[in-house]
Structure formats: structure tokens, C-alpha cells
PDB file of C-alpha atoms in Angstrom:
ATOM      1  CA  MET A  15      -4.015  -2.517  22.852  1.00  0.00           C
ATOM      2  CA  ARG A  16      -0.953  -0.376  23.418  1.00  0.00           C
ATOM      3  CA  ALA A  17       0.608   0.090  19.984  1.00  0.00           C
ATOM      4  CA  LEU A  18       3.796   1.635  18.638  1.00  0.00           C
ATOM      5  CA  ILE A  19       3.720   2.403  14.894  1.00  0.00           C
ATOM      6  CA  THR A  20       6.977   2.853  13.008  1.00  0.00           C
ATOM      7  CA  GLY A  21       6.640   4.912   9.846  1.00  0.00           C
ATOM      8  CA  SER A  22       3.728   6.744  11.432  1.00  0.00           C
ATOM      9  CA  SER A  23       4.226   9.843   9.277  1.00  0.00           C
ATOM     10  CA  GLY A  24       3.394   7.941   6.080  1.00  0.00           C
ATOM     11  CA  PHE A  25       0.045   7.512   4.354  1.00  0.00           C
ATOM     12  CA  VAL A  26      -0.770   4.182   6.011  1.00  0.00           C
ATOM     13  CA  GLY A  27       0.818   5.145   9.326  1.00  0.00           C
ATOM     14  CA  GLN A  28      -1.302   8.264   9.679  1.00  0.00           C
ATOM     15  CA  ALA A  29      -4.485   6.374   8.829  1.00  0.00           C
ATOM     16  CA  LEU A  30      -3.687   3.651  11.356  1.00  0.00           C
ATOM     17  CA  MET A  31      -2.832   6.215  14.046  1.00  0.00           C
ATOM     18  CA  ARG A  32      -6.219   7.870  13.513  1.00  0.00           C
ATOM     19  CA  ARG A  33      -8.131   4.595  13.604  1.00  0.00           C
ATOM     20  CA  LEU A  34      -6.465   3.174  16.699  1.00  0.00           C
ATOM     21  CA  SER A  35      -6.823   6.442  18.587  1.00  0.00           C
ATOM     22  CA  ALA A  36     -10.492   6.749  17.612  1.00  0.00           C
ATOM     23  CA  ASN A  37     -11.138   3.221  18.872  1.00  0.00           C
ATOM     24  CA  GLY A  38      -9.631   3.860  22.285  1.00  0.00           C
ATOM     25  CA  HIS A  39      -6.232   2.209  21.890  1.00  0.00           C
ATOM     26  CA  ALA A  40      -3.130   3.806  23.395  1.00  0.00           C
ATOM     27  CA  VAL A  41      -0.928   4.609  20.418  1.00  0.00           C
ATOM     28  CA  ARG A  42       2.361   6.339  19.693  1.00  0.00           C
ATOM     29  CA  GLY A  43       4.110   6.898  16.410  1.00  0.00           C
ATOM     30  CA  PHE A  44       7.803   6.466  15.703  1.00  0.00           C
ATOM     31  CA  SER A  45       9.361   8.457  12.878  1.00  0.00           C
ATOM     32  CA  ARG A  46      12.427  10.489  12.011  1.00  0.00           C
ATOM     33  CA  SER A  47      10.573  13.775  12.409  1.00  0.00           C
ATOM     34  CA  GLY A  48       8.769  13.033  15.682  1.00  0.00           C
ATOM     35  CA  GLY A  49       5.855  15.266  16.689  1.00  0.00           C
ATOM     36  CA  ALA A  50       2.613  15.134  18.642  1.00  0.00           C
ATOM     37  CA  ASP A  51       2.047  11.585  19.921  1.00  0.00           C
ATOM     38  CA  THR A  52       5.102  10.538  17.908  1.00  0.00           C
ATOM     39  CA  LEU A  53       8.509   9.550  19.246  1.00  0.00           C
ATOM     40  CA  ALA A  54      11.514  10.688  17.240  1.00  0.00           C
ATOM     41  CA  GLY A  55      13.700   7.848  16.041  1.00  0.00           C
ATOM     42  CA  ASP A  56      15.043   5.849  13.141  1.00  0.00           C
ATOM     43  CA  LEU A  57      15.144   2.119  12.472  1.00  0.00           C
ATOM     44  CA  LEU A  58      18.782   2.606  11.493  1.00  0.00           C
ATOM     45  CA  ASP A  59      19.497   3.897  15.013  1.00  0.00           C
ATOM     46  CA  PRO A  60      19.128   0.909  17.376  1.00  0.00           C
ATOM     47  CA  ALA A  61      19.384   3.087  20.497  1.00  0.00           C
ATOM     48  CA  SER A  62      16.350   5.149  19.443  1.00  0.00           C
ATOM     49  CA  ILE A  63      14.291   1.986  18.903  1.00  0.00           C
ATOM     50  CA  ARG A  64      15.179   0.602  22.317  1.00  0.00           C
ATOM     51  CA  ALA A  65      14.425   3.937  23.968  1.00  0.00           C
ATOM     52  CA  ALA A  66      10.974   4.065  22.349  1.00  0.00           C
ATOM     53  CA  LEU A  67      10.117   0.527  23.422  1.00  0.00           C
ATOM     54  CA  ALA A  68      11.370   1.066  26.976  1.00  0.00           C
ATOM     55  CA  GLY A  69       9.657   4.416  27.340  1.00  0.00           C
ATOM     56  CA  PHE A  70       6.238   3.621  25.868  1.00  0.00           C
ATOM     57  CA  GLN A  71       6.208  -0.117  26.618  1.00  0.00           C
ATOM     58  CA  PRO A  72       3.850  -1.209  23.830  1.00  0.00           C
ATOM     59  CA  ASP A  73       2.419  -4.686  23.681  1.00  0.00           C
ATOM     60  CA  VAL A  74       1.977  -4.470  19.878  1.00  0.00           C
ATOM     61  CA  VAL A  75       4.379  -2.989  17.319  1.00  0.00           C
ATOM     62  CA  TYR A  76       3.386  -2.177  13.752  1.00  0.00           C
ATOM     63  CA  ASN A  77       6.456  -1.937  11.549  1.00  0.00           C
ATOM     64  CA  LEU A  78       5.264   0.251   8.677  1.00  0.00           C
ATOM     65  CA  ALA A  79       8.532   2.148   8.170  1.00  0.00           C
ATOM     66  CA  ALA A  80      10.084   1.552   4.761  1.00  0.00           C
ATOM     67  CA  GLU A  81      12.304   3.074   2.129  1.00  0.00           C
ATOM     68  CA  THR A  82      10.433   3.113  -1.185  1.00  0.00           C
ATOM     69  CA  ASP A  83      11.236   4.241  -4.701  1.00  0.00           C
ATOM     70  CA  LEU A  84       8.034   6.178  -5.363  1.00  0.00           C
ATOM     71  CA  LYS A  85      10.008   9.447  -5.374  1.00  0.00           C
ATOM     72  CA  GLY A  86      13.178   8.161  -7.007  1.00  0.00           C
ATOM     73  CA  PRO A  87      16.105   6.176  -5.598  1.00  0.00           C
ATOM     74  CA  PRO A  88      15.902   5.895  -1.789  1.00  0.00           C
ATOM     75  CA  LYS A  89      18.446   7.907   0.161  1.00  0.00           C
ATOM     76  CA  ASN A  90      19.617   4.920   2.180  1.00  0.00           C
ATOM     77  CA  GLY A  91      19.365   2.243  -0.484  1.00  0.00           C
ATOM     78  CA  TYR A  92      16.420   0.421   1.156  1.00  0.00           C
ATOM     79  CA  ALA A  93      18.408  -0.060   4.376  1.00  0.00           C
ATOM     80  CA  ALA A  94      15.303   0.516   6.505  1.00  0.00           C
ATOM     81  CA  ASN A  95      13.746  -2.553   4.881  1.00  0.00           C
ATOM     82  CA  THR A  96      16.639  -4.845   5.794  1.00  0.00           C
ATOM     83  CA  VAL A  97      19.033  -3.384   8.377  1.00  0.00           C
ATOM     84  CA  GLY A  98      16.090  -1.630  10.035  1.00  0.00           C
ATOM     85  CA  VAL A  99      14.146  -4.896  10.262  1.00  0.00           C
ATOM     86  CA  ARG A 100      17.161  -6.601  11.837  1.00  0.00           C
ATOM     87  CA  ASN A 101      17.542  -3.766  14.357  1.00  0.00           C
ATOM     88  CA  LEU A 102      13.865  -3.933  15.315  1.00  0.00           C
ATOM     89  CA  LEU A 103      13.982  -7.725  15.646  1.00  0.00           C
ATOM     90  CA  GLU A 104      16.880  -7.455  18.074  1.00  0.00           C
ATOM     91  CA  ALA A 105      15.118  -4.699  20.034  1.00  0.00           C
ATOM     92  CA  VAL A 106      11.793  -6.508  20.459  1.00  0.00           C
ATOM     93  CA  THR A 107      13.627  -9.649  21.562  1.00  0.00           C
ATOM     94  CA  ASP A 108      14.825  -7.675  24.587  1.00  0.00           C
ATOM     95  CA  ALA A 109      11.580  -5.723  25.158  1.00  0.00           C
ATOM     96  CA  PRO A 110       9.463  -7.555  27.780  1.00  0.00           C
ATOM     97  CA  SER A 111       6.299  -5.552  27.069  1.00  0.00           C
ATOM     98  CA  VAL A 112       6.098  -6.543  23.378  1.00  0.00           C
ATOM     99  CA  THR A 113       3.974  -9.596  22.646  1.00  0.00           C
ATOM    100  CA  ARG A 114       3.208  -9.099  18.938  1.00  0.00           C
ATOM    101  CA  VAL A 115       4.730  -7.433  15.878  1.00  0.00           C
ATOM    102  CA  ILE A 116       3.019  -6.820  12.542  1.00  0.00           C
ATOM    103  CA  TRP A 117       5.732  -6.688   9.861  1.00  0.00           C
ATOM    104  CA  MET A 118       4.325  -4.850   6.847  1.00  0.00           C
ATOM    105  CA  SER A 119       5.626  -6.145   3.526  1.00  0.00           C
ATOM    106  CA  SER A 120       4.573  -5.622  -0.088  1.00  0.00           C
ATOM    107  CA  GLN A 121       3.018  -7.427  -3.031  1.00  0.00           C
ATOM    108  CA  LEU A 122       6.218  -6.525  -4.918  1.00  0.00           C
ATOM    109  CA  VAL A 123       8.091  -9.385  -3.279  1.00  0.00           C
ATOM    110  CA  ASN A 124       6.671 -10.982  -6.431  1.00  0.00           C
ATOM    111  CA  ARG A 125       6.359  -9.243  -9.767  1.00  0.00           C
ATOM    112  CA  PRO A 126       2.799  -8.689 -11.032  1.00  0.00           C
ATOM    113  CA  GLY A 127       1.555 -11.807 -12.771  1.00  0.00           C
ATOM    114  CA  HIS A 128       3.787 -14.249 -10.878  1.00  0.00           C
ATOM    115  CA  ALA A 129       1.848 -16.847  -8.885  1.00  0.00           C
ATOM    116  CA  PRO A 130       4.095 -17.903  -5.953  1.00  0.00           C
ATOM    117  CA  ALA A 131       4.041 -21.555  -4.957  1.00  0.00           C
ATOM    118  CA  SER A 132       4.515 -20.697  -1.277  1.00  0.00           C
ATOM    119  CA  ASP A 133       5.018 -17.787   1.119  1.00  0.00           C
ATOM    120  CA  THR A 134       8.769 -18.057   0.585  1.00  0.00           C
ATOM    121  CA  ASP A 135       8.697 -18.309  -3.210  1.00  0.00           C
ATOM    122  CA  TYR A 136      10.023 -14.904  -4.259  1.00  0.00           C
ATOM    123  CA  ASP A 137      10.343 -13.233  -7.651  1.00  0.00           C
ATOM    124  CA  PRO A 138      10.713  -9.590  -6.585  1.00  0.00           C
ATOM    125  CA  GLN A 139      10.131  -6.559  -8.745  1.00  0.00           C
ATOM    126  CA  GLY A 140      12.955  -4.050  -8.501  1.00  0.00           C
ATOM    127  CA  GLY A 141      15.202  -3.126  -5.617  1.00  0.00           C
ATOM    128  CA  TYR A 142      12.274  -2.267  -3.369  1.00  0.00           C
ATOM    129  CA  GLY A 143      10.642  -5.653  -3.866  1.00  0.00           C
ATOM    130  CA  ALA A 144      13.946  -7.433  -3.281  1.00  0.00           C
ATOM    131  CA  SER A 145      14.519  -5.515  -0.036  1.00  0.00           C
ATOM    132  CA  LYS A 146      11.039  -6.376   1.264  1.00  0.00           C
ATOM    133  CA  ALA A 147      11.612 -10.044   0.423  1.00  0.00           C
ATOM    134  CA  GLU A 148      14.857  -9.919   2.409  1.00  0.00           C
ATOM    135  CA  GLY A 149      13.004  -8.312   5.317  1.00  0.00           C
ATOM    136  CA  GLU A 150      10.522 -11.201   5.290  1.00  0.00           C
ATOM    137  CA  ARG A 151      13.388 -13.698   5.331  1.00  0.00           C
ATOM    138  CA  LEU A 152      14.910 -11.976   8.358  1.00  0.00           C
ATOM    139  CA  VAL A 153      11.616 -12.110  10.281  1.00  0.00           C
ATOM    140  CA  ARG A 154      11.132 -15.807   9.551  1.00  0.00           C
ATOM    141  CA  ALA A 155      14.743 -16.690  10.360  1.00  0.00           C
ATOM    142  CA  ALA A 156      14.412 -15.002  13.773  1.00  0.00           C
ATOM    143  CA  ASP A 157      10.881 -16.340  14.375  1.00  0.00           C
ATOM    144  CA  GLY A 158       9.750 -12.756  14.729  1.00  0.00           C
ATOM    145  CA  GLY A 159      12.098 -12.127  17.643  1.00  0.00           C
ATOM    146  CA  GLY A 160      10.323 -14.787  19.670  1.00  0.00           C
ATOM    147  CA  ARG A 161       7.046 -12.863  19.645  1.00  0.00           C
ATOM    148  CA  THR A 162       3.724 -13.420  17.889  1.00  0.00           C
ATOM    149  CA  TRP A 163       4.336 -12.241  14.342  1.00  0.00           C
ATOM    150  CA  VAL A 164       2.420 -11.794  11.116  1.00  0.00           C
ATOM    151  CA  ILE A 165       3.514 -10.528   7.702  1.00  0.00           C
ATOM    152  CA  PRO A 166       0.815  -8.643   5.774  1.00  0.00           C
ATOM    153  CA  ARG A 167       1.635  -7.755   2.187  1.00  0.00           C
ATOM    154  CA  SER A 168       0.154  -4.480   1.009  1.00  0.00           C
ATOM    155  CA  THR A 169      -1.155  -3.948  -2.498  1.00  0.00           C
ATOM    156  CA  THR A 170      -1.825  -0.684  -4.344  1.00  0.00           C
ATOM    157  CA  ILE A 171      -3.254   1.634  -1.684  1.00  0.00           C
ATOM    158  CA  TRP A 172      -5.694   4.372  -2.622  1.00  0.00           C
ATOM    159  CA  GLY A 173      -7.968   6.852  -0.929  1.00  0.00           C
ATOM    160  CA  PRO A 174      -7.918  10.403   0.470  1.00  0.00           C
ATOM    161  CA  GLY A 175      -4.335  11.439   1.152  1.00  0.00           C
ATOM    162  CA  MET A 176      -2.844   8.979  -1.339  1.00  0.00           C
ATOM    163  CA  SER A 177       0.638   9.692  -2.641  1.00  0.00           C
ATOM    164  CA  GLU A 178       1.150  11.829  -5.719  1.00  0.00           C
ATOM    165  CA  HIS A 179       2.557   8.758  -7.469  1.00  0.00           C
ATOM    166  CA  TYR A 180      -0.959   7.283  -7.533  1.00  0.00           C
ATOM    167  CA  ALA A 181      -3.006  10.484  -7.322  1.00  0.00           C
ATOM    168  CA  GLY A 182      -1.380  11.457 -10.613  1.00  0.00           C
ATOM    169  CA  VAL A 183      -3.502   8.796 -12.327  1.00  0.00           C
ATOM    170  CA  LEU A 184      -6.641  10.461 -11.005  1.00  0.00           C
ATOM    171  CA  ARG A 185      -5.396  13.828 -12.246  1.00  0.00           C
ATOM    172  CA  LEU A 186      -4.994  12.349 -15.728  1.00  0.00           C
ATOM    173  CA  ILE A 187      -8.555  11.035 -15.573  1.00  0.00           C
ATOM    174  CA  ARG A 188      -9.838  14.438 -14.491  1.00  0.00           C
ATOM    175  CA  ARG A 189      -7.956  16.137 -17.349  1.00  0.00           C
ATOM    176  CA  GLY A 190      -9.241  13.641 -19.914  1.00  0.00           C
ATOM    177  CA  LEU A 191      -5.739  12.264 -20.575  1.00  0.00           C
ATOM    178  CA  TYR A 192      -6.259   8.742 -19.251  1.00  0.00           C
ATOM    179  CA  PHE A 193      -7.342   5.889 -21.508  1.00  0.00           C
ATOM    180  CA  HIS A 194      -8.351   2.248 -21.307  1.00  0.00           C
ATOM    181  CA  VAL A 195      -6.296  -0.357 -23.140  1.00  0.00           C
ATOM    182  CA  GLY A 196      -8.435  -2.890 -24.948  1.00  0.00           C
ATOM    183  CA  ARG A 197     -11.919  -3.814 -23.828  1.00  0.00           C
ATOM    184  CA  ARG A 198     -11.565  -6.713 -21.434  1.00  0.00           C
ATOM    185  CA  PRO A 199     -11.706  -6.189 -17.654  1.00  0.00           C
ATOM    186  CA  ARG A 200      -8.398  -5.693 -15.809  1.00  0.00           C
ATOM    187  CA  TRP A 201      -8.797  -7.277 -12.384  1.00  0.00           C
ATOM    188  CA  LYS A 202      -6.797  -5.800  -9.504  1.00  0.00           C
ATOM    189  CA  SER A 203      -6.539  -6.352  -5.759  1.00  0.00           C
ATOM    190  CA  TYR A 204      -6.398  -2.760  -4.485  1.00  0.00           C
ATOM    191  CA  SER A 205      -6.607  -1.524  -0.892  1.00  0.00           C
ATOM    192  CA  TYR A 206      -8.827   1.373   0.127  1.00  0.00           C
ATOM    193  CA  ILE A 207      -6.974   3.158   2.926  1.00  0.00           C
ATOM    194  CA  ASP A 208      -9.669   3.001   5.618  1.00  0.00           C
ATOM    195  CA  THR A 209     -10.261  -0.697   4.942  1.00  0.00           C
ATOM    196  CA  LEU A 210      -6.521  -1.318   5.167  1.00  0.00           C
ATOM    197  CA  ALA A 211      -6.284   0.483   8.514  1.00  0.00           C
ATOM    198  CA  SER A 212      -9.194  -1.574   9.831  1.00  0.00           C
ATOM    199  CA  GLN A 213      -7.543  -4.805   8.677  1.00  0.00           C
ATOM    200  CA  LEU A 214      -4.294  -3.820  10.391  1.00  0.00           C
ATOM    201  CA  GLU A 215      -6.171  -3.112  13.601  1.00  0.00           C
ATOM    202  CA  ALA A 216      -7.678  -6.603  13.423  1.00  0.00           C
ATOM    203  CA  LEU A 217      -4.222  -8.147  13.053  1.00  0.00           C
ATOM    204  CA  GLY A 218      -3.198  -6.432  16.272  1.00  0.00           C
ATOM    205  CA  THR A 219      -6.254  -7.421  18.312  1.00  0.00           C
ATOM    206  CA  ALA A 220      -7.194 -10.911  17.047  1.00  0.00           C
ATOM    207  CA  PRO A 221      -6.280 -13.901  19.241  1.00  0.00           C
ATOM    208  CA  ALA A 222      -2.614 -14.742  18.770  1.00  0.00           C
ATOM    209  CA  ASP A 223      -3.283 -18.255  17.518  1.00  0.00           C
ATOM    210  CA  ARG A 224      -5.333 -16.857  14.624  1.00  0.00           C
ATOM    211  CA  VAL A 225      -2.521 -14.696  13.221  1.00  0.00           C
ATOM    212  CA  HIS A 226       0.829 -16.083  14.379  1.00  0.00           C
ATOM    213  CA  GLY A 227       3.153 -16.951  11.519  1.00  0.00           C
ATOM    214  CA  LEU A 228       0.734 -15.939   8.770  1.00  0.00           C
ATOM    215  CA  THR A 229       1.725 -14.244   5.532  1.00  0.00           C
ATOM    216  CA  LEU A 230      -1.356 -12.706   3.962  1.00  0.00           C
ATOM    217  CA  TYR A 231      -2.437 -10.061   1.497  1.00  0.00           C
ATOM    218  CA  LEU A 232      -4.397  -7.023   2.627  1.00  0.00           C
ATOM    219  CA  ALA A 233      -6.781  -5.842  -0.077  1.00  0.00           C
ATOM    220  CA  ASP A 234     -10.385  -5.054  -0.783  1.00  0.00           C
ATOM    221  CA  SER A 235     -12.671  -7.936  -1.646  1.00  0.00           C
ATOM    222  CA  PRO A 236     -13.921  -8.658  -4.157  1.00  0.00           C
ATOM    223  CA  PRO A 237     -11.161  -7.385  -6.493  1.00  0.00           C
ATOM    224  CA  ILE A 238     -11.957  -4.406  -8.667  1.00  0.00           C
ATOM    225  CA  ASP A 239     -12.060  -4.081 -12.424  1.00  0.00           C
ATOM    226  CA  LEU A 240      -9.632  -1.272 -13.268  1.00  0.00           C
ATOM    227  CA  ARG A 241     -11.951  -0.145 -16.059  1.00  0.00           C
ATOM    228  CA  ALA A 242     -14.919   0.171 -13.705  1.00  0.00           C
ATOM    229  CA  TRP A 243     -12.784   1.895 -11.039  1.00  0.00           C
ATOM    230  CA  SER A 244     -11.426   4.429 -13.540  1.00  0.00           C
ATOM    231  CA  ASP A 245     -14.861   4.984 -15.095  1.00  0.00           C
ATOM    232  CA  ALA A 246     -16.294   5.697 -11.645  1.00  0.00           C
ATOM    233  CA  PHE A 247     -13.730   8.460 -11.127  1.00  0.00           C
ATOM    234  CA  ALA A 248     -14.334   9.774 -14.629  1.00  0.00           C
ATOM    235  CA  GLY A 249     -18.056   9.989 -13.939  1.00  0.00           C
ATOM    236  CA  HIS A 250     -17.386  12.012 -10.794  1.00  0.00           C
ATOM    237  CA  PHE A 251     -15.180  14.408 -12.781  1.00  0.00           C
ATOM    238  CA  GLY A 252     -17.633  14.724 -15.671  1.00  0.00           C
ATOM    239  CA  ARG A 253     -15.395  12.835 -18.086  1.00  0.00           C
ATOM    240  CA  ARG A 254     -15.573   9.771 -20.316  1.00  0.00           C
ATOM    241  CA  ILE A 255     -12.539   7.553 -20.856  1.00  0.00           C
ATOM    242  CA  ALA A 256     -11.558   6.587 -24.393  1.00  0.00           C
ATOM    243  CA  THR A 257     -10.324   3.094 -25.252  1.00  0.00           C
ATOM    244  CA  LEU A 258      -7.119   2.544 -27.229  1.00  0.00           C
ATOM    245  CA  PRO A 259      -6.418  -0.651 -29.153  1.00  0.00           C
ATOM    246  CA  GLU A 260      -3.587  -2.603 -27.561  1.00  0.00           C
ATOM    247  CA  PRO A 261      -1.150  -2.158 -30.516  1.00  0.00           C
ATOM    248  CA  VAL A 262      -1.517   1.624 -30.322  1.00  0.00           C
ATOM    249  CA  ALA A 263      -0.965   1.610 -26.570  1.00  0.00           C
ATOM    250  CA  ARG A 264       2.160  -0.531 -26.954  1.00  0.00           C
ATOM    251  CA  ALA A 265       3.553   1.921 -29.500  1.00  0.00           C
ATOM    252  CA  LEU A 266       2.915   4.797 -27.098  1.00  0.00           C
ATOM    253  CA  GLY A 267       4.651   2.829 -24.345  1.00  0.00           C
ATOM    254  CA  LEU A 268       7.754   2.416 -26.514  1.00  0.00           C
ATOM    255  CA  ALA A 269       7.718   6.136 -27.273  1.00  0.00           C
ATOM    256  CA  GLY A 270       7.486   6.779 -23.532  1.00  0.00           C
ATOM    257  CA  ASP A 271      10.496   4.527 -22.942  1.00  0.00           C
ATOM    258  CA  LEU A 272      12.517   6.707 -25.302  1.00  0.00           C
ATOM    259  CA  MET A 273      11.321   9.900 -23.624  1.00  0.00           C
ATOM    260  CA  ALA A 274      12.267   8.509 -20.218  1.00  0.00           C
ATOM    261  CA  ARG A 275      15.763   7.636 -21.445  1.00  0.00           C
ATOM    262  CA  LEU A 276      16.137  11.226 -22.662  1.00  0.00           C
ATOM    263  CA  GLY A 277      15.065  12.531 -19.253  1.00  0.00           C
ATOM    264  CA  LEU A 278      11.709  13.810 -20.509  1.00  0.00           C
ATOM    265  CA  PRO A 279       8.354  13.340 -18.720  1.00  0.00           C
ATOM    266  CA  ALA A 280       6.788  10.108 -19.904  1.00  0.00           C
ATOM    267  CA  PRO A 281       3.130   9.623 -18.935  1.00  0.00           C
ATOM    268  CA  LEU A 282       3.199   6.074 -20.340  1.00  0.00           C
ATOM    269  CA  THR A 283       6.060   3.583 -20.517  1.00  0.00           C
ATOM    270  CA  SER A 284       6.156  -0.088 -21.408  1.00  0.00           C
ATOM    271  CA  ARG A 285       6.522  -1.010 -17.740  1.00  0.00           C
ATOM    272  CA  ARG A 286       3.528   1.072 -16.697  1.00  0.00           C
ATOM    273  CA  LEU A 287       1.500  -0.353 -19.566  1.00  0.00           C
ATOM    274  CA  HIS A 288       2.436  -3.897 -18.537  1.00  0.00           C
ATOM    275  CA  ASN A 289       1.278  -3.208 -14.982  1.00  0.00           C
ATOM    276  CA  MET A 290      -1.993  -1.748 -16.283  1.00  0.00           C
ATOM    277  CA  MET A 291      -2.694  -4.752 -18.480  1.00  0.00           C
ATOM    278  CA  THR A 292      -1.666  -7.481 -16.049  1.00  0.00           C
ATOM    279  CA  ASP A 293      -4.303  -8.922 -13.741  1.00  0.00           C
ATOM    280  CA  TYR A 294      -3.113  -9.319 -10.185  1.00  0.00           C
ATOM    281  CA  VAL A 295      -5.633 -10.781  -7.811  1.00  0.00           C
ATOM    282  CA  TYR A 296      -4.740 -12.118  -4.385  1.00  0.00           C
ATOM    283  CA  ASP A 297      -6.547 -14.476  -2.065  1.00  0.00           C
ATOM    284  CA  THR A 298      -8.166 -12.252   0.565  1.00  0.00           C
ATOM    285  CA  ALA A 299      -9.991 -15.088   2.330  1.00  0.00           C
ATOM    286  CA  PRO A 300      -7.351 -15.248   5.113  1.00  0.00           C
ATOM    287  CA  ILE A 301      -7.727 -11.586   6.091  1.00  0.00           C
ATOM    288  CA  ASP A 302     -11.508 -11.729   5.635  1.00  0.00           C
ATOM    289  CA  ARG A 303     -11.651 -14.613   8.134  1.00  0.00           C
ATOM    290  CA  ILE A 304      -9.854 -12.447  10.698  1.00  0.00           C
ATOM    291  CA  HIS A 305     -11.338  -9.033   9.907  1.00  0.00           C
ATOM    292  CA  GLY A 306     -14.568  -9.784   8.094  1.00  0.00           C
ATOM    293  CA  PRO A 307     -15.401  -8.470   4.608  1.00  0.00           C
ATOM    294  CA  PRO A 308     -14.774  -4.790   3.861  1.00  0.00           C
ATOM    295  CA  THR A 309     -17.631  -2.450   4.701  1.00  0.00           C
ATOM    296  CA  ILE A 310     -16.679   0.409   2.345  1.00  0.00           C
ATOM    297  CA  SER A 311     -17.726  -0.197  -1.250  1.00  0.00           C
ATOM    298  CA  MET A 312     -15.623   0.766  -4.240  1.00  0.00           C
ATOM    299  CA  GLN A 313     -18.221   3.378  -5.156  1.00  0.00           C
ATOM    300  CA  GLU A 314     -18.090   4.988  -1.711  1.00  0.00           C
ATOM    301  CA  GLY A 315     -14.296   4.941  -1.741  1.00  0.00           C
ATOM    302  CA  VAL A 316     -14.275   6.621  -5.145  1.00  0.00           C
ATOM    303  CA  ARG A 317     -16.670   9.317  -3.936  1.00  0.00           C
ATOM    304  CA  ARG A 318     -14.582  10.090  -0.863  1.00  0.00           C
ATOM    305  CA  THR A 319     -11.341  10.096  -2.815  1.00  0.00           C
ATOM    306  CA  ALA A 320     -12.613  12.233  -5.679  1.00  0.00           C
ATOM    307  CA  ASP A 321     -14.083  14.737  -3.207  1.00  0.00           C
ATOM    308  CA  TRP A 322     -10.724  14.881  -1.410  1.00  0.00           C
ATOM    309  CA  LEU A 323      -8.848  15.492  -4.667  1.00  0.00           C
ATOM    310  CA  ASP A 324     -11.291  18.213  -5.689  1.00  0.00           C
ATOM    311  CA  GLU A 325     -10.969  19.918  -2.323  1.00  0.00           C
ATOM    312  CA  ALA A 326      -7.186  19.577  -2.244  1.00  0.00           C
ATOM    313  CA  THR A 327      -6.800  21.187  -5.675  1.00  0.00           C
ATOM    314  CA  GLY A 328      -9.727  23.603  -5.620  1.00  0.00           C
ATOM    315  CA  ALA A 329     -11.266  21.873  -8.632  1.00  0.00           C
ATOM    316  CA  ALA A 330     -14.832  21.549  -7.374  1.00  0.00           C
ATOM    317  CA  PRO A 331     -16.087  24.754  -9.055  1.00  0.00           C
ATOM    318  CA  GLN A 332     -14.757  23.593 -12.454  1.00  0.00           C
ATOM    319  CA  LYS A 333     -16.383  20.186 -12.025  1.00  0.00           C
ATOM    320  CA  GLU A 334     -19.724  21.777 -11.151  1.00  0.00           C
ATOM    321  CA  ALA A 335     -19.461  24.105 -14.152  1.00  0.00           C
ATOM    322  CA  ALA A 336     -18.707  21.168 -16.442  1.00  0.00           C
ATOM    323  CA  ALA A 337     -21.733  19.324 -15.082  1.00  0.00           C
ATOM    324  CA  ARG A 338     -23.945  22.276 -15.990  1.00  0.00           C
TER     325      ARG A 338
END
């Protein structure tokens, strides 16, 4: 496979670059910053897209580039997720080398807890979710630019190198400031980063008739219980997680809403609490039929991730002292 990866400087893009290179594929990134094995360009600059396709001549394109709201309002108002998709569709239509495009989308094309009746039944969460839903519509309307196409929807992605938005939860666990809400399991379809990269590789290499036109969720299987996942991290950090009754947690969420409106740091808000308490489990049978079941267990993923966080923050000595 000869693959071009847009958004290659991101968490998923870097992991996919490493995996494809390690497995002998010819791979180039495409990002605003450029760099080693990465072509400089922007999905909002059609000329740069066409130059990258003509110069590298990939047969597979992974469109991972996206504007998100994990660090606040996006600079370009999610244009990469809509205008950028349109620009890439037009470019691949005229690129003779390209035979397949993987158009990465998001679970947030539907709010947590909503069970869509079809692939095109949308109830997006926020501006980001709405922009990803529009990107999906553009791909379908153009039949993927006349190439083999597949739309994978990502879920919450975790693992070494994860964004601070999600790593912050692990920091709370390590500091003893995280808590469970109620005592029932909270089932989640999460994606461990190395499993996700492996699944994306499979979408690029599987026979075209097995992936063309699919919309599918990429996640670990079976789903995880958020309590068990959090407790596993707590055990690594030498902590135990307390459980709050739901009424108390809801009161704290309302207090967090007020703090957020005042511009103060709010570790818990009603929206975050809702996401914690809502089960969201997706059917992973379609990706498992293409890729096979994940080979990295939750426990192994937790170990690798906790070790990475300790190393990144120099916390290992404190953890060892606490264990003694």
C-alpha cells in the first residue's frame, strides 16, 4: 500500500504513520507544518492537496485531518471538516493513482445515548459533531469521488500520547480527585490507540468489496466498564476511587456549571457528568469481521498508558514510594 495521511501530526495520524511504516507500506503525511516524511499542505488549500497527490501518487488516502473543539473554539470554524472534505473529494476525483479513501468521522455525529436508525440518521453533538455529519453527507453525495470509500467513526481514543483533554482524567485519578458515580457499570466503546491504528490499516488493505460504502465504528471489543477501566488506572497509581451517590454528583455538576459561566476551572459540569453516566456501546462486529478481534487487552493498554504518563511527568518515583 502507498498511503497518504492527512492530519498526520495528530495523535491518530502519528500512530498510523508508525504502524504503516513498520509494516513495510510506503507512507507520507500531509499537514500544515510538514516535516520528515510529511508533505506541507492544508485541506483548505486545494492546490497543496493536488500537489501532494500528484507528487507522491498514493493509491490509498486516509483523511484524518479535522478541526476539533478539544482546545476551545476551532480557528477556522470546522472548515476542514466540510470545505476541506469537499476540496479533497474534488482532488481525488482527478488523481488517477488513488483507488481508495478512508474518511475518518466521529461518534459525535450522534449525541451519546442516541441510537441511530441508519447510517444517515444524525443527531449531532455540538458544532464539531454537526461538521462531521456534514462531511459524511458530502462523501456520500459524491460517492467518495468515484473511488472505493469507507467512513469509520472514531470513539474516545486513549493510550500513550493521548491528548491532555483525556489525559487530564488520568491525572485526576492519580491525584485521588476522581470519583465513581453510583455503583452500576458504565459501559463504553473506547478505542486503544494501537488497536485503532491496526483497524485503520485493515481498512486500507482489505479487498475493496469488503469495505466499499461502509460506515462503521472503530472501537475495542468487548466494550469496557468505565468503573473497571478507572479502577485499573487507580491500582497502577496506588489509589482507590471513592463512589459518590448520584444526587451528590448532580449537585456538584450544577456547581461546576456556575463556575464555568464565571470563567473558573470546573472539574465537573452537568454535561461531563451526563457523558460519564451515559452508556454508549457500538456494534463492532463489522470492523471485527474485517480486522479480527483486538489483540491488546484493556489491562495491557492501561499498563502501557499509565507507564507513559508516569514517564512523561516524572511521577514514577512518587508512585513507587506510595507503594512502599
